[in-house]
mmCIF file of N, CA and C in Angstrom:
data_model
loop_
_atom_site.group_PDB
_atom_site.id
_atom_site.type_symbol
_atom_site.label_atom_id
_atom_site.label_comp_id
_atom_site.label_asym_id
_atom_site.label_seq_id
_atom_site.Cartn_x
_atom_site.Cartn_y
_atom_site.Cartn_z
ATOM 1 N N MET A 1 -25.970 16.924 -20.940
ATOM 2 C CA MET A 1 -25.042 15.837 -21.061
ATOM 3 C C MET A 1 -23.650 16.320 -21.458
ATOM 4 N N GLU A 2 -23.624 17.415 -22.207
ATOM 5 C CA GLU A 2 -22.331 17.953 -22.632
ATOM 6 C C GLU A 2 -21.452 18.270 -21.423
ATOM 7 N N LYS A 3 -22.059 18.877 -20.397
ATOM 8 C CA LYS A 3 -21.292 19.254 -19.211
ATOM 9 C C LYS A 3 -20.723 18.027 -18.510
ATOM 10 N N ILE A 4 -21.512 16.968 -18.436
ATOM 11 C CA ILE A 4 -21.050 15.746 -17.772
ATOM 12 C C ILE A 4 -19.869 15.155 -18.539
ATOM 13 N N ILE A 5 -19.960 15.136 -19.848
ATOM 14 C CA ILE A 5 -18.867 14.599 -20.660
ATOM 15 C C ILE A 5 -17.607 15.443 -20.484
ATOM 16 N N ILE A 6 -17.756 16.745 -20.492
ATOM 17 C CA ILE A 6 -16.600 17.626 -20.298
ATOM 18 C C ILE A 6 -16.013 17.435 -18.902
ATOM 19 N N LEU A 7 -16.862 17.282 -17.902
ATOM 20 C CA LEU A 7 -16.373 17.034 -16.541
ATOM 21 C C LEU A 7 -15.637 15.695 -16.448
ATOM 22 N N ALA A 8 -16.140 14.694 -17.149
ATOM 23 C CA ALA A 8 -15.453 13.394 -17.175
ATOM 24 C C ALA A 8 -14.079 13.546 -17.828
ATOM 25 N N MET A 9 -14.012 14.305 -18.906
ATOM 26 C CA MET A 9 -12.728 14.542 -19.557
ATOM 27 C C MET A 9 -11.782 15.297 -18.619
ATOM 28 N N PHE A 10 -12.302 16.276 -17.912
ATOM 29 C CA PHE A 10 -11.489 17.024 -16.949
ATOM 30 C C PHE A 10 -10.980 16.105 -15.841
ATOM 31 N N ALA A 11 -11.832 15.208 -15.380
ATOM 32 C CA ALA A 11 -11.422 14.265 -14.335
ATOM 33 C C ALA A 11 -10.285 13.380 -14.839
ATOM 34 N N GLN A 12 -10.354 12.961 -16.094
ATOM 35 C CA GLN A 12 -9.277 12.139 -16.656
ATOM 36 C C GLN A 12 -7.981 12.945 -16.766
ATOM 37 N N VAL A 13 -8.087 14.200 -17.175
ATOM 38 C CA VAL A 13 -6.903 15.073 -17.224
ATOM 39 C C VAL A 13 -6.312 15.220 -15.827
ATOM 40 N N THR A 14 -7.171 15.432 -14.836
ATOM 41 C CA THR A 14 -6.721 15.583 -13.456
ATOM 42 C C THR A 14 -6.018 14.314 -12.972
ATOM 43 N N LEU A 15 -6.564 13.163 -13.309
ATOM 44 C CA LEU A 15 -5.923 11.896 -12.941
ATOM 45 C C LEU A 15 -4.535 11.811 -13.564
ATOM 46 N N SER A 16 -4.419 12.174 -14.829
ATOM 47 C CA SER A 16 -3.116 12.133 -15.508
ATOM 48 C C SER A 16 -2.110 13.027 -14.799
ATOM 49 N N LEU A 17 -2.537 14.219 -14.420
ATOM 50 C CA LEU A 17 -1.640 15.144 -13.733
ATOM 51 C C LEU A 17 -1.277 14.641 -12.336
ATOM 52 N N PHE A 18 -2.237 14.019 -11.667
ATOM 53 C CA PHE A 18 -1.969 13.423 -10.355
ATOM 54 C C PHE A 18 -0.896 12.340 -10.469
ATOM 55 N N VAL A 19 -1.035 11.469 -11.467
ATOM 56 C CA VAL A 19 -0.054 10.398 -11.659
ATOM 57 C C VAL A 19 1.317 10.993 -11.992
ATOM 58 N N MET A 20 1.341 12.083 -12.750
ATOM 59 C CA MET A 20 2.600 12.744 -13.061
ATOM 60 C C MET A 20 3.293 13.220 -11.780
ATOM 61 N N ILE A 21 2.521 13.760 -10.855
ATOM 62 C CA ILE A 21 3.080 14.223 -9.580
ATOM 63 C C ILE A 21 3.613 13.042 -8.776
ATOM 64 N N VAL A 22 2.847 11.958 -8.713
ATOM 65 C CA VAL A 22 3.303 10.757 -8.002
ATOM 66 C C VAL A 22 4.603 10.256 -8.623
ATOM 67 N N MET A 23 4.635 10.198 -9.943
ATOM 68 C CA MET A 23 5.831 9.746 -10.651
ATOM 69 C C MET A 23 7.029 10.637 -10.305
ATOM 70 N N GLY A 24 6.823 11.927 -10.349
ATOM 71 C CA GLY A 24 7.897 12.864 -10.034
ATOM 72 C C GLY A 24 8.407 12.701 -8.617
ATOM 73 N N LYS A 25 7.487 12.558 -7.682
ATOM 74 C CA LYS A 25 7.886 12.370 -6.283
ATOM 75 C C LYS A 25 8.688 11.089 -6.107
ATOM 76 N N ARG A 26 8.261 10.042 -6.771
ATOM 77 C CA ARG A 26 8.985 8.768 -6.660
ATOM 78 C C ARG A 26 10.370 8.865 -7.294
ATOM 79 N N ARG A 27 10.476 9.568 -8.397
ATOM 80 C CA ARG A 27 11.789 9.766 -9.024
ATOM 81 C C ARG A 27 12.706 10.584 -8.120
ATOM 82 N N ILE A 28 12.175 11.653 -7.553
ATOM 83 C CA ILE A 28 12.975 12.496 -6.658
ATOM 84 C C ILE A 28 13.430 11.688 -5.445
ATOM 85 N N GLN A 29 12.541 10.891 -4.886
ATOM 86 C CA GLN A 29 12.902 10.066 -3.734
ATOM 87 C C GLN A 29 13.999 9.071 -4.105
ATOM 88 N N ALA A 30 13.909 8.479 -5.281
ATOM 89 C CA ALA A 30 14.950 7.544 -5.729
ATOM 90 C C ALA A 30 16.285 8.261 -5.897
ATOM 91 N N ALA A 31 16.258 9.486 -6.395
ATOM 92 C CA ALA A 31 17.497 10.266 -6.528
ATOM 93 C C ALA A 31 18.060 10.617 -5.153
ATOM 94 N N LYS A 32 17.200 10.990 -4.213
ATOM 95 C CA LYS A 32 17.655 11.300 -2.854
ATOM 96 C C LYS A 32 18.256 10.080 -2.178
ATOM 97 N N ASN A 33 17.700 8.907 -2.481
ATOM 98 C CA ASN A 33 18.191 7.653 -1.897
ATOM 99 C C ASN A 33 19.409 7.109 -2.645
ATOM 100 N N LYS A 34 19.893 7.867 -3.615
ATOM 101 C CA LYS A 34 21.075 7.492 -4.404
ATOM 102 C C LYS A 34 20.854 6.259 -5.277
ATOM 103 N N GLN A 35 19.574 5.934 -5.535
ATOM 104 C CA GLN A 35 19.287 4.855 -6.480
ATOM 105 C C GLN A 35 19.487 5.352 -7.906
ATOM 106 N N LEU A 36 19.370 6.641 -8.094
ATOM 107 C CA LEU A 36 19.535 7.289 -9.389
ATOM 108 C C LEU A 36 20.459 8.482 -9.233
ATOM 109 N N ASN A 37 21.103 8.854 -10.343
ATOM 110 C CA ASN A 37 21.817 10.126 -10.358
ATOM 111 C C ASN A 37 21.334 10.916 -11.574
ATOM 112 N N LEU A 38 21.743 12.142 -11.680
ATOM 113 C CA LEU A 38 21.241 13.008 -12.753
ATOM 114 C C LEU A 38 21.526 12.457 -14.136
ATOM 115 N N ASN A 39 22.633 11.765 -14.322
ATOM 116 C CA ASN A 39 22.948 11.183 -15.634
ATOM 117 C C ASN A 39 21.918 10.136 -16.054
ATOM 118 N N ASP A 40 21.314 9.461 -15.089
ATOM 119 C CA ASP A 40 20.271 8.475 -15.414
ATOM 120 C C ASP A 40 19.081 9.134 -16.099
ATOM 121 N N PHE A 41 18.850 10.400 -15.797
ATOM 122 C CA PHE A 41 17.716 11.114 -16.370
ATOM 123 C C PHE A 41 17.991 11.592 -17.798
ATOM 124 N N LYS A 42 19.276 11.654 -18.175
ATOM 125 C CA LYS A 42 19.606 12.080 -19.545
ATOM 126 C C LYS A 42 19.015 11.119 -20.568
ATOM 127 N N THR A 43 19.108 9.836 -20.275
ATOM 128 C CA THR A 43 18.599 8.819 -21.200
ATOM 129 C C THR A 43 17.375 8.102 -20.643
ATOM 130 N N MET A 44 16.918 8.549 -19.489
ATOM 131 C CA MET A 44 15.771 7.960 -18.802
ATOM 132 C C MET A 44 15.981 6.473 -18.522
ATOM 133 N N GLN A 45 17.208 6.118 -18.203
ATOM 134 C CA GLN A 45 17.528 4.756 -17.768
ATOM 135 C C GLN A 45 17.290 4.691 -16.262
ATOM 136 N N LEU A 46 16.044 4.399 -15.905
ATOM 137 C CA LEU A 46 15.648 4.461 -14.501
ATOM 138 C C LEU A 46 15.497 3.082 -13.873
ATOM 139 N N ASP A 47 16.066 2.057 -14.509
ATOM 140 C CA ASP A 47 15.916 0.693 -14.010
ATOM 141 C C ASP A 47 16.456 0.512 -12.599
ATOM 142 N N LYS A 48 17.500 1.247 -12.256
ATOM 143 C CA LYS A 48 18.105 1.126 -10.919
ATOM 144 C C LYS A 48 17.194 1.689 -9.829
ATOM 145 N N ALA A 49 16.187 2.449 -10.230
ATOM 146 C CA ALA A 49 15.334 3.132 -9.252
ATOM 147 C C ALA A 49 14.401 2.189 -8.515
ATOM 148 N N GLY A 50 14.139 1.039 -9.070
ATOM 149 C CA GLY A 50 13.255 0.089 -8.413
ATOM 150 C C GLY A 50 11.843 0.094 -8.998
ATOM 151 N N ASP A 51 11.058 -0.839 -8.498
ATOM 152 C CA ASP A 51 9.721 -1.064 -9.042
ATOM 153 C C ASP A 51 8.779 0.109 -8.844
ATOM 154 N N THR A 52 8.858 0.794 -7.717
ATOM 155 C CA THR A 52 7.891 1.867 -7.480
ATOM 156 C C THR A 52 8.024 2.978 -8.518
ATOM 157 N N VAL A 53 9.252 3.267 -8.926
ATOM 158 C CA VAL A 53 9.460 4.295 -9.953
ATOM 159 C C VAL A 53 9.001 3.769 -11.313
ATOM 160 N N ARG A 54 9.375 2.548 -11.650
ATOM 161 C CA ARG A 54 8.985 1.991 -12.959
ATOM 162 C C ARG A 54 7.472 1.846 -13.085
ATOM 163 N N VAL A 55 6.814 1.458 -12.003
ATOM 164 C CA VAL A 55 5.353 1.319 -12.038
ATOM 165 C C VAL A 55 4.698 2.686 -12.239
ATOM 166 N N ALA A 56 5.177 3.695 -11.530
ATOM 167 C CA ALA A 56 4.613 5.041 -11.705
ATOM 168 C C ALA A 56 4.866 5.557 -13.114
ATOM 169 N N ASP A 57 6.063 5.308 -13.656
ATOM 170 C CA ASP A 57 6.367 5.709 -15.030
ATOM 171 C C ASP A 57 5.418 5.024 -16.008
ATOM 172 N N ARG A 58 5.213 3.729 -15.808
ATOM 173 C CA ARG A 58 4.344 2.964 -16.714
ATOM 174 C C ARG A 58 2.894 3.452 -16.602
ATOM 175 N N ASN A 59 2.454 3.738 -15.383
ATOM 176 C CA ASN A 59 1.087 4.214 -15.215
ATOM 177 C C ASN A 59 0.895 5.564 -15.887
ATOM 178 N N PHE A 60 1.898 6.420 -15.780
ATOM 179 C CA PHE A 60 1.801 7.718 -16.459
ATOM 180 C C PHE A 60 1.705 7.519 -17.971
ATOM 181 N N SER A 61 2.494 6.620 -18.514
ATOM 182 C CA SER A 61 2.397 6.315 -19.949
ATOM 183 C C SER A 61 1.004 5.803 -20.301
ATOM 184 N N ASN A 62 0.442 4.977 -19.415
ATOM 185 C CA ASN A 62 -0.915 4.449 -19.636
ATOM 186 C C ASN A 62 -1.948 5.558 -19.806
ATOM 187 N N GLN A 63 -1.706 6.703 -19.178
ATOM 188 C CA GLN A 63 -2.666 7.803 -19.240
ATOM 189 C C GLN A 63 -2.736 8.434 -20.637
ATOM 190 N N PHE A 64 -1.833 8.029 -21.528
ATOM 191 C CA PHE A 64 -1.818 8.578 -22.883
ATOM 192 C C PHE A 64 -1.994 7.486 -23.934
ATOM 193 N N GLU A 65 -2.593 6.402 -23.541
ATOM 194 C CA GLU A 65 -2.864 5.311 -24.465
ATOM 195 C C GLU A 65 -4.376 5.232 -24.706
ATOM 196 N N ILE A 66 -5.077 4.366 -24.026
ATOM 197 C CA ILE A 66 -6.526 4.244 -24.197
ATOM 198 C C ILE A 66 -7.256 5.562 -23.936
ATOM 199 N N PRO A 67 -6.833 6.380 -22.958
ATOM 200 C CA PRO A 67 -7.532 7.656 -22.760
ATOM 201 C C PRO A 67 -7.541 8.562 -23.999
ATOM 202 N N VAL A 68 -6.574 8.429 -24.877
ATOM 203 C CA VAL A 68 -6.596 9.227 -26.110
ATOM 204 C C VAL A 68 -7.828 8.871 -26.938
ATOM 205 N N LEU A 69 -8.167 7.589 -26.997
ATOM 206 C CA LEU A 69 -9.371 7.160 -27.721
ATOM 207 C C LEU A 69 -10.629 7.650 -27.014
ATOM 208 N N PHE A 70 -10.568 7.713 -25.682
ATOM 209 C CA PHE A 70 -11.670 8.262 -24.892
ATOM 210 C C PHE A 70 -11.888 9.736 -25.232
ATOM 211 N N TYR A 71 -10.808 10.522 -25.209
ATOM 212 C CA TYR A 71 -10.925 11.945 -25.530
ATOM 213 C C TYR A 71 -11.481 12.140 -26.942
ATOM 214 N N ALA A 72 -10.965 11.372 -27.877
ATOM 215 C CA ALA A 72 -11.426 11.503 -29.266
ATOM 216 C C ALA A 72 -12.915 11.181 -29.384
ATOM 217 N N GLY A 73 -13.355 10.108 -28.733
ATOM 218 C CA GLY A 73 -14.771 9.744 -28.773
ATOM 219 C C GLY A 73 -15.659 10.798 -28.134
ATOM 220 N N CYS A 74 -15.211 11.337 -27.010
ATOM 221 C CA CYS A 74 -15.986 12.382 -26.333
ATOM 222 C C CYS A 74 -16.049 13.649 -27.177
ATOM 223 N N LEU A 75 -14.921 14.035 -27.746
ATOM 224 C CA LEU A 75 -14.909 15.232 -28.587
ATOM 225 C C LEU A 75 -15.785 15.045 -29.823
ATOM 226 N N LEU A 76 -15.783 13.849 -30.383
ATOM 227 C CA LEU A 76 -16.656 13.564 -31.523
ATOM 228 C C LEU A 76 -18.119 13.684 -31.110
ATOM 229 N N ALA A 77 -18.457 13.129 -29.961
ATOM 230 C CA ALA A 77 -19.843 13.220 -29.472
ATOM 231 C C ALA A 77 -20.251 14.674 -29.285
ATOM 232 N N LEU A 78 -19.366 15.467 -28.724
ATOM 233 C CA LEU A 78 -19.673 16.884 -28.520
ATOM 234 C C LEU A 78 -19.789 17.622 -29.855
ATOM 235 N N GLN A 79 -18.871 17.359 -30.747
ATOM 236 C CA GLN A 79 -18.860 18.044 -32.046
ATOM 237 C C GLN A 79 -20.099 17.711 -32.875
ATOM 238 N N LEU A 80 -20.523 16.461 -32.834
ATOM 239 C CA LEU A 80 -21.681 16.027 -33.627
ATOM 240 C C LEU A 80 -23.011 16.236 -32.900
ATOM 241 N N HIS A 81 -22.948 16.823 -31.721
ATOM 242 C CA HIS A 81 -24.141 17.053 -30.892
ATOM 243 C C HIS A 81 -24.866 15.734 -30.584
ATOM 244 N N HIS A 82 -24.063 14.704 -30.287
ATOM 245 C CA HIS A 82 -24.596 13.396 -29.921
ATOM 246 C C HIS A 82 -24.231 13.037 -28.482
ATOM 247 N N ALA A 83 -24.191 14.049 -27.645
ATOM 248 C CA ALA A 83 -23.858 13.839 -26.232
ATOM 249 C C ALA A 83 -25.097 13.331 -25.504
ATOM 250 N N SER A 84 -25.284 12.032 -25.545
ATOM 251 C CA SER A 84 -26.470 11.406 -24.958
ATOM 252 C C SER A 84 -26.204 10.990 -23.516
ATOM 253 N N TYR A 85 -27.278 10.546 -22.845
ATOM 254 C CA TYR A 85 -27.136 9.997 -21.502
ATOM 255 C C TYR A 85 -26.189 8.798 -21.525
ATOM 256 N N LEU A 86 -26.309 7.987 -22.557
ATOM 257 C CA LEU A 86 -25.466 6.794 -22.680
ATOM 258 C C LEU A 86 -23.992 7.184 -22.756
ATOM 259 N N VAL A 87 -23.657 8.116 -23.620
ATOM 260 C CA VAL A 87 -22.257 8.531 -23.777
ATOM 261 C C VAL A 87 -21.747 9.160 -22.480
ATOM 262 N N ALA A 88 -22.558 9.970 -21.838
ATOM 263 C CA ALA A 88 -22.146 10.590 -20.574
ATOM 264 C C ALA A 88 -21.901 9.530 -19.502
ATOM 265 N N ALA A 89 -22.785 8.547 -19.412
ATOM 266 C CA ALA A 89 -22.610 7.479 -18.420
ATOM 267 C C ALA A 89 -21.360 6.668 -18.722
ATOM 268 N N LEU A 90 -21.150 6.344 -19.985
ATOM 269 C CA LEU A 90 -19.955 5.587 -20.376
ATOM 270 C C LEU A 90 -18.679 6.377 -20.096
ATOM 271 N N ALA A 91 -18.726 7.671 -20.327
ATOM 272 C CA ALA A 91 -17.563 8.524 -20.056
ATOM 273 C C ALA A 91 -17.234 8.498 -18.559
ATOM 274 N N CYS A 92 -18.258 8.618 -17.738
ATOM 275 C CA CYS A 92 -18.041 8.582 -16.284
ATOM 276 C C CYS A 92 -17.526 7.218 -15.839
ATOM 277 N N LEU A 93 -18.085 6.159 -16.385
ATOM 278 C CA LEU A 93 -17.628 4.809 -16.038
ATOM 279 C C LEU A 93 -16.181 4.598 -16.466
ATOM 280 N N PHE A 94 -15.822 5.132 -17.620
ATOM 281 C CA PHE A 94 -14.445 5.006 -18.073
ATOM 282 C C PHE A 94 -13.496 5.665 -17.078
ATOM 283 N N VAL A 95 -13.826 6.871 -16.657
ATOM 284 C CA VAL A 95 -12.947 7.588 -15.727
ATOM 285 C C VAL A 95 -12.864 6.841 -14.398
ATOM 286 N N VAL A 96 -13.969 6.328 -13.921
ATOM 287 C CA VAL A 96 -13.946 5.538 -12.689
ATOM 288 C C VAL A 96 -13.025 4.326 -12.869
ATOM 289 N N SER A 97 -13.099 3.693 -14.034
ATOM 290 C CA SER A 97 -12.238 2.534 -14.285
ATOM 291 C C SER A 97 -10.771 2.940 -14.307
ATOM 292 N N ARG A 98 -10.464 4.115 -14.841
ATOM 293 C CA ARG A 98 -9.070 4.584 -14.886
ATOM 294 C C ARG A 98 -8.557 4.924 -13.486
ATOM 295 N N VAL A 99 -9.426 5.490 -12.663
ATOM 296 C CA VAL A 99 -9.029 5.762 -11.274
ATOM 297 C C VAL A 99 -8.753 4.439 -10.559
ATOM 298 N N ALA A 100 -9.654 3.475 -10.733
ATOM 299 C CA ALA A 100 -9.462 2.163 -10.104
ATOM 300 C C ALA A 100 -8.179 1.511 -10.617
ATOM 301 N N HIS A 101 -7.947 1.587 -11.909
ATOM 302 C CA HIS A 101 -6.734 1.032 -12.511
ATOM 303 C C HIS A 101 -5.491 1.654 -11.872
ATOM 304 N N THR A 102 -5.510 2.962 -11.707
ATOM 305 C CA THR A 102 -4.365 3.663 -11.125
ATOM 306 C C THR A 102 -4.168 3.287 -9.668
ATOM 307 N N VAL A 103 -5.247 3.213 -8.906
ATOM 308 C CA VAL A 103 -5.142 2.825 -7.495
ATOM 309 C C VAL A 103 -4.543 1.423 -7.387
ATOM 310 N N ILE A 104 -5.012 0.520 -8.213
ATOM 311 C CA ILE A 104 -4.482 -0.844 -8.194
ATOM 312 C C ILE A 104 -3.014 -0.844 -8.623
ATOM 313 N N HIS A 105 -2.719 -0.173 -9.721
ATOM 314 C CA HIS A 105 -1.372 -0.182 -10.294
ATOM 315 C C HIS A 105 -0.347 0.436 -9.352
ATOM 316 N N LEU A 106 -0.673 1.579 -8.771
ATOM 317 C CA LEU A 106 0.270 2.260 -7.880
ATOM 318 C C LEU A 106 0.276 1.676 -6.474
ATOM 319 N N GLY A 107 -0.713 0.853 -6.174
ATOM 320 C CA GLY A 107 -0.812 0.237 -4.849
ATOM 321 C C GLY A 107 -0.265 -1.174 -4.854
ATOM 322 N N GLN A 108 -1.138 -2.143 -4.592
ATOM 323 C CA GLN A 108 -0.710 -3.534 -4.490
ATOM 324 C C GLN A 108 -0.356 -4.152 -5.839
ATOM 325 N N ASN A 109 -0.824 -3.550 -6.906
ATOM 326 C CA ASN A 109 -0.522 -3.984 -8.277
ATOM 327 C C ASN A 109 -0.937 -5.431 -8.541
ATOM 328 N N ASN A 110 -2.169 -5.743 -8.168
ATOM 329 C CA ASN A 110 -2.737 -7.050 -8.457
ATOM 330 C C ASN A 110 -3.027 -7.104 -9.954
ATOM 331 N N VAL A 111 -2.271 -7.904 -10.671
ATOM 332 C CA VAL A 111 -2.331 -7.907 -12.137
ATOM 333 C C VAL A 111 -3.708 -8.325 -12.645
ATOM 334 N N ARG A 112 -4.299 -9.333 -12.054
ATOM 335 C CA ARG A 112 -5.612 -9.808 -12.515
ATOM 336 C C ARG A 112 -6.677 -8.719 -12.326
ATOM 337 N N ALA A 113 -6.703 -8.096 -11.159
ATOM 338 C CA ALA A 113 -7.680 -7.031 -10.894
ATOM 339 C C ALA A 113 -7.434 -5.851 -11.828
ATOM 340 N N ARG A 114 -6.171 -5.496 -11.998
ATOM 341 C CA ARG A 114 -5.825 -4.376 -12.873
ATOM 342 C C ARG A 114 -6.258 -4.661 -14.309
ATOM 343 N N PHE A 115 -6.026 -5.878 -14.771
ATOM 344 C CA PHE A 115 -6.404 -6.263 -16.131
ATOM 345 C C PHE A 115 -7.918 -6.211 -16.314
ATOM 346 N N ASN A 116 -8.662 -6.714 -15.335
ATOM 347 C CA ASN A 116 -10.125 -6.698 -15.439
ATOM 348 C C ASN A 116 -10.667 -5.273 -15.509
ATOM 349 N N VAL A 117 -10.117 -4.397 -14.679
ATOM 350 C CA VAL A 117 -10.548 -2.991 -14.697
ATOM 351 C C VAL A 117 -10.162 -2.347 -16.028
ATOM 352 N N PHE A 118 -8.973 -2.674 -16.524
ATOM 353 C CA PHE A 118 -8.520 -2.163 -17.813
ATOM 354 C C PHE A 118 -9.482 -2.581 -18.928
ATOM 355 N N LEU A 119 -9.847 -3.862 -18.955
ATOM 356 C CA LEU A 119 -10.780 -4.348 -19.979
ATOM 357 C C LEU A 119 -12.136 -3.657 -19.883
ATOM 358 N N PHE A 120 -12.608 -3.441 -18.671
ATOM 359 C CA PHE A 120 -13.877 -2.744 -18.488
ATOM 360 C C PHE A 120 -13.788 -1.342 -19.091
ATOM 361 N N GLY A 121 -12.713 -0.620 -18.798
ATOM 362 C CA GLY A 121 -12.524 0.725 -19.353
ATOM 363 C C GLY A 121 -12.456 0.704 -20.873
ATOM 364 N N CYS A 122 -11.743 -0.282 -21.422
ATOM 365 C CA CYS A 122 -11.675 -0.408 -22.883
ATOM 366 C C CYS A 122 -13.068 -0.645 -23.470
ATOM 367 N N GLY A 123 -13.862 -1.454 -22.768
ATOM 368 C CA GLY A 123 -15.235 -1.694 -23.212
ATOM 369 C C GLY A 123 -16.056 -0.418 -23.209
ATOM 370 N N CYS A 124 -15.856 0.427 -22.212
ATOM 371 C CA CYS A 124 -16.563 1.715 -22.159
ATOM 372 C C CYS A 124 -16.188 2.598 -23.344
ATOM 373 N N VAL A 125 -14.907 2.655 -23.647
ATOM 374 C CA VAL A 125 -14.452 3.476 -24.776
ATOM 375 C C VAL A 125 -15.015 2.924 -26.085
ATOM 376 N N PHE A 126 -14.967 1.620 -26.242
ATOM 377 C CA PHE A 126 -15.500 1.021 -27.466
ATOM 378 C C PHE A 126 -17.004 1.287 -27.572
ATOM 379 N N ALA A 127 -17.702 1.219 -26.453
ATOM 380 C CA ALA A 127 -19.145 1.482 -26.466
ATOM 381 C C ALA A 127 -19.438 2.942 -26.831
ATOM 382 N N ILE A 128 -18.593 3.876 -26.376
ATOM 383 C CA ILE A 128 -18.765 5.280 -26.784
ATOM 384 C C ILE A 128 -18.654 5.381 -28.299
ATOM 385 N N TRP A 129 -17.647 4.744 -28.855
ATOM 386 C CA TRP A 129 -17.460 4.793 -30.303
ATOM 387 C C TRP A 129 -18.598 4.089 -31.045
ATOM 388 N N LEU A 130 -19.068 2.967 -30.514
ATOM 389 C CA LEU A 130 -20.210 2.292 -31.135
ATOM 390 C C LEU A 130 -21.446 3.180 -31.114
ATOM 391 N N ALA A 131 -21.661 3.887 -30.007
ATOM 392 C CA ALA A 131 -22.799 4.801 -29.910
ATOM 393 C C ALA A 131 -22.690 5.907 -30.956
ATOM 394 N N MET A 132 -21.467 6.399 -31.173
ATOM 395 C CA MET A 132 -21.272 7.456 -32.184
ATOM 396 C C MET A 132 -21.538 6.916 -33.587
ATOM 397 N N ILE A 133 -21.005 5.746 -33.866
ATOM 398 C CA ILE A 133 -21.208 5.143 -35.195
ATOM 399 C C ILE A 133 -22.691 4.860 -35.424
ATOM 400 N N TRP A 134 -23.355 4.336 -34.405
ATOM 401 C CA TRP A 134 -24.794 4.058 -34.517
ATOM 402 C C TRP A 134 -25.573 5.335 -34.825
ATOM 403 N N ARG A 135 -25.267 6.408 -34.111
ATOM 404 C CA ARG A 135 -25.975 7.675 -34.332
ATOM 405 C C ARG A 135 -25.707 8.219 -35.724
ATOM 406 N N ILE A 136 -24.483 8.058 -36.194
ATOM 407 C CA ILE A 136 -24.132 8.555 -37.531
ATOM 408 C C ILE A 136 -24.851 7.748 -38.607
ATOM 409 N N ILE A 137 -24.875 6.440 -38.455
ATOM 410 C CA ILE A 137 -25.490 5.585 -39.461
ATOM 411 C C ILE A 137 -27.015 5.655 -39.408
ATOM 412 N N ALA A 138 -27.570 5.653 -38.190
ATOM 413 C CA ALA A 138 -29.019 5.563 -38.024
ATOM 414 C C ALA A 138 -29.746 6.877 -38.260
ATOM 415 N N PHE A 139 -29.053 7.999 -38.102
ATOM 416 C CA PHE A 139 -29.759 9.276 -38.195
ATOM 417 C C PHE A 139 -29.222 10.118 -39.288
#
């Protein structure tokens, strides 16, 4: 189970790096289209760049919010030797939810669908933490 959890964490890292590349490409394209100039990057005032740049920026920021709690929960499970089938499955489900969230966010950006996927991922992270607390208290 440890390997599955580590692979899930790696997949989340890979997703974060992928979003960073998308964000960078969108910023470069906005600069090429003269929507932005280099001075805009000094203060990161990218409002003139349009929605595609702002959405990619926001999605990249999202990769360092709830996923931080995911990483912490996974590392705790590994450290305490509580890497169970449940935690591994929840870790994989969380990453799938983050991929779905990113596809929705960077694509059509359906807010209701994105929110539902976000809540599902949050539930997975909370369940990982509940599993850790249960194991600590019960054993």
